[in-house]
mmCIF file of C-alpha atoms in Angstrom:
data_model
loop_
_atom_site.group_PDB
_atom_site.id
_atom_site.type_symbol
_atom_site.label_atom_id
_atom_site.label_comp_id
_atom_site.label_asym_id
_atom_site.label_seq_id
_atom_site.Cartn_x
_atom_site.Cartn_y
_atom_site.Cartn_z
ATOM 1 C CA MET D 1 -44.913 -68.355 -44.040
ATOM 2 C CA ASP D 2 -45.684 -70.178 -40.473
ATOM 3 C CA SER D 3 -42.263 -71.751 -39.097
ATOM 4 C CA LYS D 4 -43.146 -74.048 -35.790
ATOM 5 C CA ARG D 5 -40.385 -75.332 -33.450
ATOM 6 C CA ILE D 6 -40.614 -78.179 -32.009
ATOM 7 C CA GLY D 7 -39.430 -78.751 -28.392
ATOM 8 C CA ILE D 8 -37.694 -81.630 -27.097
ATOM 9 C CA GLY D 9 -39.926 -84.467 -26.087
ATOM 10 C CA GLU D 10 -43.087 -82.864 -28.526
ATOM 11 C CA ILE D 11 -44.578 -83.797 -31.854
ATOM 12 C CA SER D 12 -46.548 -81.713 -34.151
ATOM 13 C CA VAL D 13 -48.208 -82.082 -37.244
ATOM 14 C CA SER D 14 -49.048 -80.232 -40.505
ATOM 15 C CA ARG D 15 -51.419 -80.110 -43.711
ATOM 16 C CA GLU D 16 -50.383 -78.137 -47.091
ATOM 17 C CA ASN D 17 -48.109 -75.520 -45.346
ATOM 18 C CA GLY D 18 -46.324 -74.667 -42.618
ATOM 19 C CA ILE D 19 -42.810 -75.352 -41.808
ATOM 20 C CA LEU D 20 -41.744 -77.579 -38.768
ATOM 21 C CA MET D 21 -38.548 -77.007 -37.250
ATOM 22 C CA ALA D 22 -36.330 -78.762 -34.728
ATOM 23 C CA ASN D 23 -33.343 -76.427 -33.561
ATOM 24 C CA GLY D 24 -30.143 -77.665 -32.215
ATOM 25 C CA VAL D 25 -30.352 -81.373 -32.051
ATOM 26 C CA GLY D 26 -27.777 -83.815 -30.285
ATOM 27 C CA SER D 27 -28.252 -86.738 -29.320
ATOM 28 C CA CYS D 28 -31.628 -86.309 -29.800
ATOM 29 C CA ILE D 29 -33.706 -88.554 -32.859
ATOM 30 C CA VAL D 30 -35.661 -86.385 -34.993
ATOM 31 C CA ILE D 31 -38.167 -88.582 -36.796
ATOM 32 C CA VAL D 32 -40.124 -86.534 -40.384
ATOM 33 C CA LEU D 33 -42.951 -88.546 -41.658
ATOM 34 C CA TYR D 34 -44.971 -87.647 -44.985
ATOM 35 C CA ASP D 35 -47.828 -88.710 -47.050
ATOM 36 C CA PRO D 36 -46.811 -86.645 -50.350
ATOM 37 C CA LYS D 37 -50.131 -87.413 -51.893
ATOM 38 C CA GLN D 38 -51.517 -85.227 -48.885
ATOM 39 C CA ARG D 39 -49.195 -82.927 -48.210
ATOM 40 C CA ILE D 40 -49.465 -84.016 -44.445
ATOM 41 C CA GLY D 41 -46.438 -84.412 -42.470
ATOM 42 C CA GLY D 42 -45.360 -84.701 -39.007
ATOM 43 C CA LEU D 43 -42.497 -84.263 -36.895
ATOM 44 C CA ALA D 44 -41.393 -85.577 -33.775
ATOM 45 C CA HIS D 45 -38.240 -84.756 -31.546
ATOM 46 C CA CYS D 46 -37.483 -87.293 -28.790
ATOM 47 C CA PHE D 47 -34.899 -87.954 -26.713
ATOM 48 C CA LEU D 48 -34.603 -91.483 -25.380
ATOM 49 C CA PRO D 49 -34.688 -95.051 -26.958
ATOM 50 C CA GLU D 50 -36.968 -96.739 -24.565
ATOM 51 C CA GLY D 51 -39.558 -96.364 -21.917
ATOM 52 C CA ASP D 52 -43.235 -96.088 -21.231
ATOM 53 C CA SER D 53 -44.272 -96.208 -24.598
ATOM 54 C CA GLU D 54 -46.968 -93.809 -24.934
ATOM 55 C CA SER D 55 -44.924 -90.751 -24.347
ATOM 56 C CA PHE D 56 -43.656 -88.466 -27.187
ATOM 57 C CA LYS D 57 -40.050 -89.167 -25.257
ATOM 58 C CA TYR D 58 -39.530 -91.763 -27.394
ATOM 59 C CA PRO D 59 -39.691 -93.061 -30.548
ATOM 60 C CA LYS D 60 -42.034 -95.374 -30.456
ATOM 61 C CA GLY D 61 -45.331 -93.151 -28.508
ATOM 62 C CA ALA D 62 -43.933 -90.136 -30.953
ATOM 63 C CA ILE D 63 -44.277 -92.092 -34.282
ATOM 64 C CA LYS D 64 -47.711 -93.466 -32.654
ATOM 65 C CA GLY D 65 -48.906 -90.102 -31.858
ATOM 66 C CA ILE D 66 -47.950 -88.476 -35.480
ATOM 67 C CA LEU D 67 -49.571 -90.971 -37.175
ATOM 68 C CA LYS D 68 -53.027 -90.815 -36.038
ATOM 69 C CA ARG D 69 -53.094 -87.196 -36.037
ATOM 70 C CA MET D 70 -51.888 -87.660 -39.132
ATOM 71 C CA GLU D 71 -54.297 -90.098 -40.734
ATOM 72 C CA ASN D 72 -56.899 -88.053 -38.606
ATOM 73 C CA LEU D 73 -56.229 -85.031 -41.320
ATOM 74 C CA GLY D 74 -56.407 -87.618 -43.886
ATOM 75 C CA ALA D 75 -53.155 -89.035 -44.465
ATOM 76 C CA GLU D 76 -53.020 -92.741 -45.568
ATOM 77 C CA LYS D 77 -51.264 -95.320 -43.762
ATOM 78 C CA ASN D 78 -49.311 -97.215 -47.113
ATOM 79 C CA ARG D 79 -48.660 -94.152 -48.744
ATOM 80 C CA ILE D 80 -46.461 -92.689 -45.492
ATOM 81 C CA ILE D 81 -42.506 -92.744 -45.823
ATOM 82 C CA ALA D 82 -40.049 -91.528 -42.985
ATOM 83 C CA LYS D 83 -36.801 -89.467 -42.775
ATOM 84 C CA LEU D 84 -34.929 -89.499 -39.900
ATOM 85 C CA ILE D 85 -31.902 -87.012 -37.939
ATOM 86 C CA GLY D 86 -29.933 -86.973 -35.334
ATOM 87 C CA GLY D 87 -28.319 -89.327 -32.881
ATOM 88 C CA ALA D 88 -25.348 -87.452 -32.730
ATOM 89 C CA SER D 89 -23.020 -88.458 -29.698
ATOM 90 C CA MET D 90 -21.374 -85.075 -29.033
ATOM 91 C CA PHE D 91 -18.148 -85.359 -26.308
ATOM 92 C CA SER D 92 -17.308 -88.547 -28.117
ATOM 93 C CA GLU D 93 -14.033 -88.940 -26.024
ATOM 94 C CA PHE D 94 -15.878 -89.131 -22.711
ATOM 95 C CA LYS D 95 -17.449 -92.599 -21.815
ATOM 96 C CA SER D 96 -21.703 -91.752 -22.787
ATOM 97 C CA GLN D 97 -24.689 -94.532 -22.227
ATOM 98 C CA LYS D 98 -24.305 -93.909 -25.941
ATOM 99 C CA ILE D 99 -28.084 -92.809 -26.262
ATOM 100 C CA GLY D 100 -28.007 -91.062 -29.883
ATOM 101 C CA GLU D 101 -26.886 -94.266 -31.746
ATOM 102 C CA ARG D 102 -29.504 -96.682 -29.528
ATOM 103 C CA ASN D 103 -31.866 -93.344 -30.739
ATOM 104 C CA VAL D 104 -31.661 -94.777 -34.353
ATOM 105 C CA ILE D 105 -31.976 -97.717 -33.941
ATOM 106 C CA GLU D 106 -35.195 -97.633 -32.260
ATOM 107 C CA ALA D 107 -36.486 -95.566 -34.202
ATOM 108 C CA ARG D 108 -35.768 -98.111 -37.532
ATOM 109 C CA ARG D 109 -37.015 -100.528 -35.696
ATOM 110 C CA VAL D 110 -40.600 -99.449 -34.856
ATOM 111 C CA LEU D 111 -39.993 -97.746 -38.411
ATOM 112 C CA ASN D 112 -39.773 -101.202 -39.561
ATOM 113 C CA ASP D 113 -42.306 -102.680 -37.755
ATOM 114 C CA LEU D 114 -45.281 -100.710 -38.932
ATOM 115 C CA ASN D 115 -43.452 -101.010 -42.827
ATOM 116 C CA ILE D 116 -43.039 -97.326 -42.890
ATOM 117 C CA PRO D 117 -40.072 -96.914 -45.651
ATOM 118 C CA ILE D 118 -37.096 -94.851 -44.199
ATOM 119 C CA VAL D 119 -36.522 -93.085 -47.429
ATOM 120 C CA GLY D 120 -33.438 -90.359 -46.111
ATOM 121 C CA GLU D 121 -31.322 -90.304 -42.954
ATOM 122 C CA ASP D 122 -28.757 -87.902 -41.428
ATOM 123 C CA VAL D 123 -27.722 -89.794 -38.782
ATOM 124 C CA PHE D 124 -24.659 -90.603 -36.183
ATOM 125 C CA GLY D 125 -21.437 -88.141 -36.216
ATOM 126 C CA ASN D 126 -20.395 -85.499 -33.462
ATOM 127 C CA TRP D 127 -22.142 -82.765 -34.439
ATOM 128 C CA GLY D 128 -25.208 -80.667 -33.880
ATOM 129 C CA ARG D 129 -28.109 -80.551 -36.545
ATOM 130 C CA THR D 130 -30.793 -78.224 -36.960
ATOM 131 C CA VAL D 131 -33.933 -79.528 -39.051
ATOM 132 C CA SER D 132 -36.573 -77.819 -41.214
ATOM 133 C CA PHE D 133 -39.110 -79.662 -42.496
ATOM 134 C CA ASP D 134 -41.527 -78.015 -45.278
ATOM 135 C CA VAL D 135 -44.615 -79.752 -44.905
ATOM 136 C CA ARG D 136 -45.640 -78.185 -49.168
ATOM 137 C CA ASN D 137 -43.094 -80.724 -50.665
ATOM 138 C CA GLY D 138 -42.014 -82.962 -47.903
ATOM 139 C CA GLU D 139 -38.103 -81.635 -47.909
ATOM 140 C CA VAL D 140 -35.950 -81.820 -44.896
ATOM 141 C CA ARG D 141 -33.422 -79.450 -44.862
ATOM 142 C CA VAL D 142 -30.742 -79.894 -42.359
ATOM 143 C CA ARG D 143 -28.409 -77.069 -41.255
ATOM 144 C CA SER D 144 -25.267 -77.976 -39.134
ATOM 145 C CA PHE D 145 -22.227 -75.617 -37.887
ATOM 146 C CA ARG D 146 -19.279 -78.083 -38.836
ATOM 147 C CA HIS D 147 -20.641 -80.470 -41.874
ATOM 148 C CA GLY D 148 -22.682 -77.935 -43.964
ATOM 149 C CA ASP D 149 -26.028 -78.299 -44.932
ATOM 150 C CA LYS D 150 -27.613 -80.707 -46.600
ATOM 151 C CA ILE D 151 -31.383 -82.553 -48.417
ATOM 152 C CA LEU D 152 -32.919 -84.911 -47.697
ATOM 153 C CA MET F 1 -33.239 -88.775 -1.428
ATOM 154 C CA ILE F 2 -32.985 -85.507 -1.946
ATOM 155 C CA ASP F 3 -36.155 -84.239 -4.282
ATOM 156 C CA ALA F 4 -34.965 -81.437 -6.496
ATOM 157 C CA LYS F 5 -38.526 -80.176 -7.187
ATOM 158 C CA ARG F 6 -38.732 -79.728 -3.293
ATOM 159 C CA LEU F 7 -35.826 -77.798 -2.697
ATOM 160 C CA SER F 8 -36.701 -75.339 0.176
ATOM 161 C CA ALA F 9 -36.085 -71.038 0.355
ATOM 162 C CA ILE F 10 -33.120 -71.318 2.314
ATOM 163 C CA GLN F 11 -31.568 -74.520 0.285
ATOM 164 C CA MET F 12 -31.490 -72.627 -2.508
ATOM 165 C CA ASP F 13 -30.257 -69.639 -1.422
ATOM 166 C CA ALA F 14 -27.215 -72.083 0.007
ATOM 167 C CA LEU F 15 -26.704 -73.432 -2.928
ATOM 168 C CA LYS F 16 -26.518 -70.083 -4.458
ATOM 169 C CA GLU F 17 -23.689 -69.144 -2.265
ATOM 170 C CA VAL F 18 -22.024 -72.197 -2.643
ATOM 171 C CA ALA F 19 -21.944 -71.526 -6.491
ATOM 172 C CA ASN F 20 -21.101 -68.327 -5.619
ATOM 173 C CA ILE F 21 -18.010 -68.825 -3.778
ATOM 174 C CA GLY F 22 -17.404 -71.319 -6.667
ATOM 175 C CA SER F 23 -17.633 -68.733 -9.283
ATOM 176 C CA GLY F 24 -15.826 -66.284 -7.440
ATOM 177 C CA HIS F 25 -12.240 -68.169 -6.958
ATOM 178 C CA ALA F 26 -12.533 -69.256 -11.093
ATOM 179 C CA ALA F 27 -13.484 -65.781 -11.659
ATOM 180 C CA THR F 28 -9.902 -64.551 -9.537
ATOM 181 C CA SER F 29 -8.444 -66.971 -11.347
ATOM 182 C CA LEU F 30 -9.424 -66.129 -14.790
ATOM 183 C CA SER F 31 -8.402 -62.445 -13.584
ATOM 184 C CA GLN F 32 -4.705 -63.534 -12.957
ATOM 185 C CA LEU F 33 -4.471 -64.975 -16.354
ATOM 186 C CA LEU F 34 -5.497 -62.028 -18.433
ATOM 187 C CA GLY F 35 -4.808 -59.440 -16.130
ATOM 188 C CA LYS F 36 -8.071 -57.565 -16.422
ATOM 189 C CA LYS F 37 -11.618 -57.427 -14.445
ATOM 190 C CA VAL F 38 -14.313 -60.309 -14.462
ATOM 191 C CA MET F 39 -17.069 -59.464 -12.936
ATOM 192 C CA VAL F 40 -19.398 -62.581 -11.854
ATOM 193 C CA ARG F 41 -23.358 -62.422 -11.526
ATOM 194 C CA VAL F 42 -25.637 -63.720 -9.437
ATOM 195 C CA PRO F 43 -25.922 -67.327 -10.101
ATOM 196 C CA LYS F 44 -28.965 -68.722 -11.422
ATOM 197 C CA ILE F 45 -30.814 -72.010 -10.088
ATOM 198 C CA LEU F 46 -32.249 -73.373 -12.916
ATOM 199 C CA THR F 47 -34.382 -76.300 -13.042
ATOM 200 C CA GLY F 48 -37.569 -77.840 -15.247
ATOM 201 C CA THR F 49 -38.071 -79.751 -18.466
ATOM 202 C CA LEU F 50 -34.814 -79.793 -20.951
ATOM 203 C CA ASN F 51 -36.743 -77.502 -22.905
ATOM 204 C CA ASP F 52 -36.784 -75.061 -20.448
ATOM 205 C CA VAL F 53 -33.830 -75.448 -18.877
ATOM 206 C CA ILE F 54 -32.220 -75.019 -22.757
ATOM 207 C CA MET F 55 -34.459 -71.952 -23.342
ATOM 208 C CA LYS F 56 -33.750 -70.536 -20.301
ATOM 209 C CA ILE F 57 -30.174 -70.718 -21.271
ATOM 210 C CA ALA F 58 -30.077 -69.934 -24.704
ATOM 211 C CA ASP F 59 -31.284 -70.254 -27.988
ATOM 212 C CA PRO F 60 -30.610 -73.557 -29.350
ATOM 213 C CA ASP F 61 -29.058 -72.488 -32.403
ATOM 214 C CA ASP F 62 -26.870 -70.280 -30.993
ATOM 215 C CA ILE F 63 -22.878 -71.586 -31.900
ATOM 216 C CA VAL F 64 -20.955 -72.051 -28.687
ATOM 217 C CA ALA F 65 -17.370 -73.480 -27.583
ATOM 218 C CA SER F 66 -18.471 -75.439 -24.889
ATOM 219 C CA VAL F 67 -15.813 -77.492 -22.007
ATOM 220 C CA LEU F 68 -17.328 -80.381 -19.858
ATOM 221 C CA LEU F 69 -15.283 -81.805 -17.064
ATOM 222 C CA TYR F 70 -16.803 -84.684 -15.043
ATOM 223 C CA PHE F 71 -16.149 -84.544 -11.557
ATOM 224 C CA LEU F 72 -15.865 -88.140 -9.435
ATOM 225 C CA GLY F 73 -14.873 -88.496 -5.412
ATOM 226 C CA ASP F 74 -17.342 -87.348 -2.678
ATOM 227 C CA LEU F 75 -19.648 -85.013 -5.268
ATOM 228 C CA THR F 76 -20.348 -86.552 -8.493
ATOM 229 C CA GLY F 77 -21.705 -84.406 -11.468
ATOM 230 C CA ARG F 78 -20.672 -82.233 -14.664
ATOM 231 C CA THR F 79 -19.371 -78.703 -15.237
ATOM 232 C CA LEU F 80 -20.387 -77.165 -18.642
ATOM 233 C CA LEU F 81 -18.572 -74.290 -19.616
ATOM 234 C CA LEU F 82 -20.263 -72.366 -22.710
ATOM 235 C CA TYR F 83 -18.165 -69.363 -24.129
ATOM 236 C CA PRO F 84 -20.839 -67.775 -27.207
ATOM 237 C CA TYR F 85 -18.168 -68.366 -30.500
ATOM 238 C CA GLU F 86 -17.211 -64.753 -30.739
ATOM 239 C CA ASP F 87 -16.380 -64.510 -27.422
ATOM 240 C CA ALA F 88 -14.465 -67.737 -27.583
ATOM 241 C CA GLN F 89 -12.205 -66.509 -29.909
ATOM 242 C CA THR F 90 -11.620 -62.862 -28.427
ATOM 243 C CA LEU F 91 -11.262 -64.711 -25.196
ATOM 244 C CA ALA F 92 -8.326 -66.919 -26.918
ATOM 245 C CA ASP F 93 -6.619 -63.931 -28.328
ATOM 246 C CA LEU F 94 -6.810 -61.728 -25.068
ATOM 247 C CA LEU F 95 -4.880 -64.978 -23.479
ATOM 248 C CA ILE F 96 -2.100 -64.617 -25.596
ATOM 249 C CA PHE F 97 -1.758 -61.477 -26.595
ATOM 250 C CA GLN F 98 -2.878 -61.371 -30.201
ATOM 251 C CA ASP F 99 -4.767 -60.203 -32.555
ATOM 252 C CA ARG F 100 -6.146 -63.497 -34.498
ATOM 253 C CA VAL F 101 -4.959 -66.832 -32.739
ATOM 254 C CA GLU F 102 -3.930 -69.425 -35.297
ATOM 255 C CA PRO F 103 -4.503 -71.911 -36.291
ATOM 256 C CA LYS F 104 -7.978 -73.279 -34.858
ATOM 257 C CA GLU F 105 -6.378 -76.078 -32.811
ATOM 258 C CA LEU F 106 -4.166 -73.766 -31.124
ATOM 259 C CA GLN F 107 -7.483 -71.549 -29.797
ATOM 260 C CA GLU F 108 -8.907 -74.524 -28.781
ATOM 261 C CA SER F 109 -6.108 -75.636 -26.755
ATOM 262 C CA LEU F 110 -6.478 -72.537 -25.115
ATOM 263 C CA LEU F 111 -10.097 -71.880 -24.559
ATOM 264 C CA LYS F 112 -9.671 -75.975 -23.241
ATOM 265 C CA GLU F 113 -6.855 -75.495 -20.616
ATOM 266 C CA VAL F 114 -8.195 -72.142 -19.217
ATOM 267 C CA SER F 115 -11.706 -73.628 -18.688
ATOM 268 C CA ASN F 116 -9.638 -76.780 -17.662
ATOM 269 C CA ILE F 117 -8.658 -74.109 -14.437
ATOM 270 C CA LEU F 118 -11.765 -72.771 -14.159
ATOM 271 C CA SER F 119 -13.345 -75.150 -13.506
ATOM 272 C CA CYS F 120 -10.862 -76.806 -11.285
ATOM 273 C CA SER F 121 -10.965 -73.666 -8.926
ATOM 274 C CA TYR F 122 -14.619 -73.428 -9.166
ATOM 275 C CA MET F 123 -15.100 -77.034 -7.982
ATOM 276 C CA ASN F 124 -11.865 -77.308 -5.213
ATOM 277 C CA ALA F 125 -13.084 -74.341 -3.915
ATOM 278 C CA LEU F 126 -16.401 -75.853 -3.693
ATOM 279 C CA GLY F 127 -14.296 -79.159 -2.176
ATOM 280 C CA GLU F 128 -12.347 -76.719 0.562
ATOM 281 C CA LEU F 129 -15.351 -75.164 1.745
ATOM 282 C CA LEU F 130 -17.753 -77.888 2.491
ATOM 283 C CA GLY F 131 -14.411 -80.454 3.465
ATOM 284 C CA LEU F 132 -14.962 -82.911 0.346
ATOM 285 C CA LEU F 133 -12.808 -84.329 -2.390
ATOM 286 C CA VAL F 134 -13.860 -83.594 -5.455
ATOM 287 C CA LEU F 135 -11.528 -84.872 -8.119
ATOM 288 C CA PRO F 136 -12.354 -83.466 -12.508
ATOM 289 C CA SER F 137 -11.348 -85.382 -15.356
ATOM 290 C CA VAL F 138 -9.504 -84.584 -18.339
ATOM 291 C CA PRO F 139 -11.937 -81.675 -20.692
ATOM 292 C CA GLY F 140 -13.746 -82.754 -23.301
ATOM 293 C CA MET F 141 -14.151 -79.304 -26.265
ATOM 294 C CA ILE F 142 -16.968 -78.713 -28.644
ATOM 295 C CA VAL F 143 -17.964 -76.246 -30.870
ATOM 296 C CA ASP F 144 -21.168 -76.389 -31.933
ATOM 297 C CA MET F 145 -25.123 -75.637 -31.344
ATOM 298 C CA VAL F 146 -25.990 -75.007 -27.940
ATOM 299 C CA GLY F 147 -28.668 -76.731 -28.217
ATOM 300 C CA ALA F 148 -26.818 -79.980 -29.758
ATOM 301 C CA VAL F 149 -24.293 -79.823 -26.342
ATOM 302 C CA LEU F 150 -26.508 -79.108 -23.362
ATOM 303 C CA SER F 151 -29.101 -81.952 -24.603
ATOM 304 C CA SER F 152 -26.313 -84.349 -24.721
ATOM 305 C CA VAL F 153 -24.809 -83.398 -21.952
ATOM 306 C CA ILE F 154 -27.943 -84.232 -19.946
ATOM 307 C CA ILE F 155 -28.875 -87.077 -21.976
ATOM 308 C CA GLU F 156 -25.596 -88.805 -22.592
ATOM 309 C CA PHE F 157 -24.204 -88.475 -19.156
ATOM 310 C CA GLY F 158 -27.207 -87.141 -16.663
ATOM 311 C CA GLN F 159 -29.095 -89.535 -14.445
ATOM 312 C CA ASP F 160 -32.755 -87.272 -14.323
ATOM 313 C CA LYS F 161 -33.409 -87.176 -17.439
ATOM 314 C CA ASP F 162 -36.645 -85.264 -17.207
ATOM 315 C CA PHE F 163 -36.270 -82.862 -14.513
ATOM 316 C CA ILE F 164 -33.374 -81.282 -14.927
ATOM 317 C CA PHE F 165 -31.136 -78.947 -12.017
ATOM 318 C CA CYS F 166 -28.099 -76.465 -12.976
ATOM 319 C CA VAL F 167 -26.625 -73.443 -11.572
ATOM 320 C CA GLU F 168 -25.758 -71.099 -13.822
ATOM 321 C CA THR F 169 -22.820 -68.410 -13.859
ATOM 322 C CA GLU F 170 -22.440 -65.659 -16.182
ATOM 323 C CA PHE F 171 -19.080 -64.326 -16.236
ATOM 324 C CA ASP F 172 -18.454 -60.636 -17.369
ATOM 325 C CA PHE F 173 -15.042 -59.716 -17.963
ATOM 326 C CA THR F 174 -15.529 -55.721 -17.948
ATOM 327 C CA ASP F 175 -13.164 -53.759 -19.384
ATOM 328 C CA SER F 176 -12.437 -55.238 -22.553
ATOM 329 C CA GLU F 177 -12.394 -53.785 -25.632
ATOM 330 C CA ARG F 178 -16.415 -55.362 -25.585
ATOM 331 C CA PRO F 179 -17.819 -57.058 -23.249
ATOM 332 C CA LEU F 180 -16.910 -60.589 -23.228
ATOM 333 C CA ARG F 181 -19.533 -63.432 -21.708
ATOM 334 C CA ALA F 182 -19.106 -67.211 -20.215
ATOM 335 C CA TYR F 183 -21.422 -69.361 -18.901
ATOM 336 C CA PHE F 184 -20.664 -71.769 -16.068
ATOM 337 C CA ILE F 185 -23.325 -74.339 -15.552
ATOM 338 C CA LEU F 186 -22.842 -76.901 -12.769
ATOM 339 C CA LEU F 187 -24.876 -80.054 -12.816
ATOM 340 C CA PRO F 188 -24.362 -82.202 -9.788
ATOM 341 C CA ASP F 189 -26.179 -85.719 -9.036
ATOM 342 C CA SER F 190 -28.673 -85.599 -7.247
ATOM 343 C CA ALA F 191 -26.861 -87.398 -4.812
ATOM 344 C CA SER F 192 -24.552 -84.778 -4.861
ATOM 345 C CA LEU F 193 -27.260 -82.446 -3.736
ATOM 346 C CA GLU F 194 -27.839 -84.587 -1.008
ATOM 347 C CA ILE F 195 -24.345 -84.683 0.539
ATOM 348 C CA ILE F 196 -23.713 -80.839 -0.221
ATOM 349 C CA PHE F 197 -27.167 -79.920 1.788
ATOM 350 C CA LYS F 198 -25.819 -82.579 4.754
ATOM 351 C CA LYS F 199 -22.482 -80.486 4.315
ATOM 352 C CA LEU F 200 -24.493 -77.882 4.872
ATOM 353 C CA ASN F 201 -26.925 -79.074 8.371
ATOM 354 C CA LEU F 202 -29.586 -78.027 5.910
ATOM 355 C CA THR F 203 -31.471 -81.394 5.131
ATOM 356 C CA GLU F 204 -35.020 -81.461 7.602
#
């Protein structure tokens, strides 16, 4: 089966088959959107909380971009659910700009404004994650080195 | 302000030379600690988006032991030492002549300390060469996926997040039973790049 890696600052949308992946996610935030009826899913790999809203670097632009592409494939907005992964603070002993935390808060805010329910989260902490999103059934597998695997 | 996107060939060469001197000193320290030969590859300057730079260094899923230090003073920025996980364990064993260092905390502490020595000798050499004061912070260590480590170091602690500039040097431990590797990554702030070029009389 096809699996596709979504790099930092990129989005991708797929219908009925394929696995969308984001590898080695630290303070970045991965946003997964899914229409379970049509089996249309999208994944965004954002790295900064706020800025020029059209860019896929930011949750706002990325979510907008995915929604548009999903709707073009036939997804309906009122069926779409979301999952959030990432937003870690690696090297928590150093004073940082708290970007991981702010990424999570911003993604939640944007989804909330759009009335998209968040049905699963694996966020914060100080460890890295690799995300595999199976578009056939909406399952999100989160692998980590230090905290085991999780299914959302 | 220096634009890291538009460095001349001479400026790039000068930076590589500076990195070479830094890593040469670091390799000497490591070699003295281990009593083994340590080779240094020619430094590489890596530039581009976060994605580009990470992919040039490793597969984002690879597990590494990583040690981060800040430096302050006349030059500011960060240094990151990355050891592939297996190599980190072997290196810890070599450092205290044991088969398998236990407990894990001791292993991590050893790596943190040796990385501290490496980073400091690298930065001291740079400081001496350029006549600048460089003060390193205490080290922080994490064992995790290299993508998560690198992206977080750049995003959380860096300045420019759209264009990444770093200098990578690979260390090779040639006469141990199997080759060991470590990667030293220098992430200078752009103001520091300017200071380095000024000191070398390479500003246009």
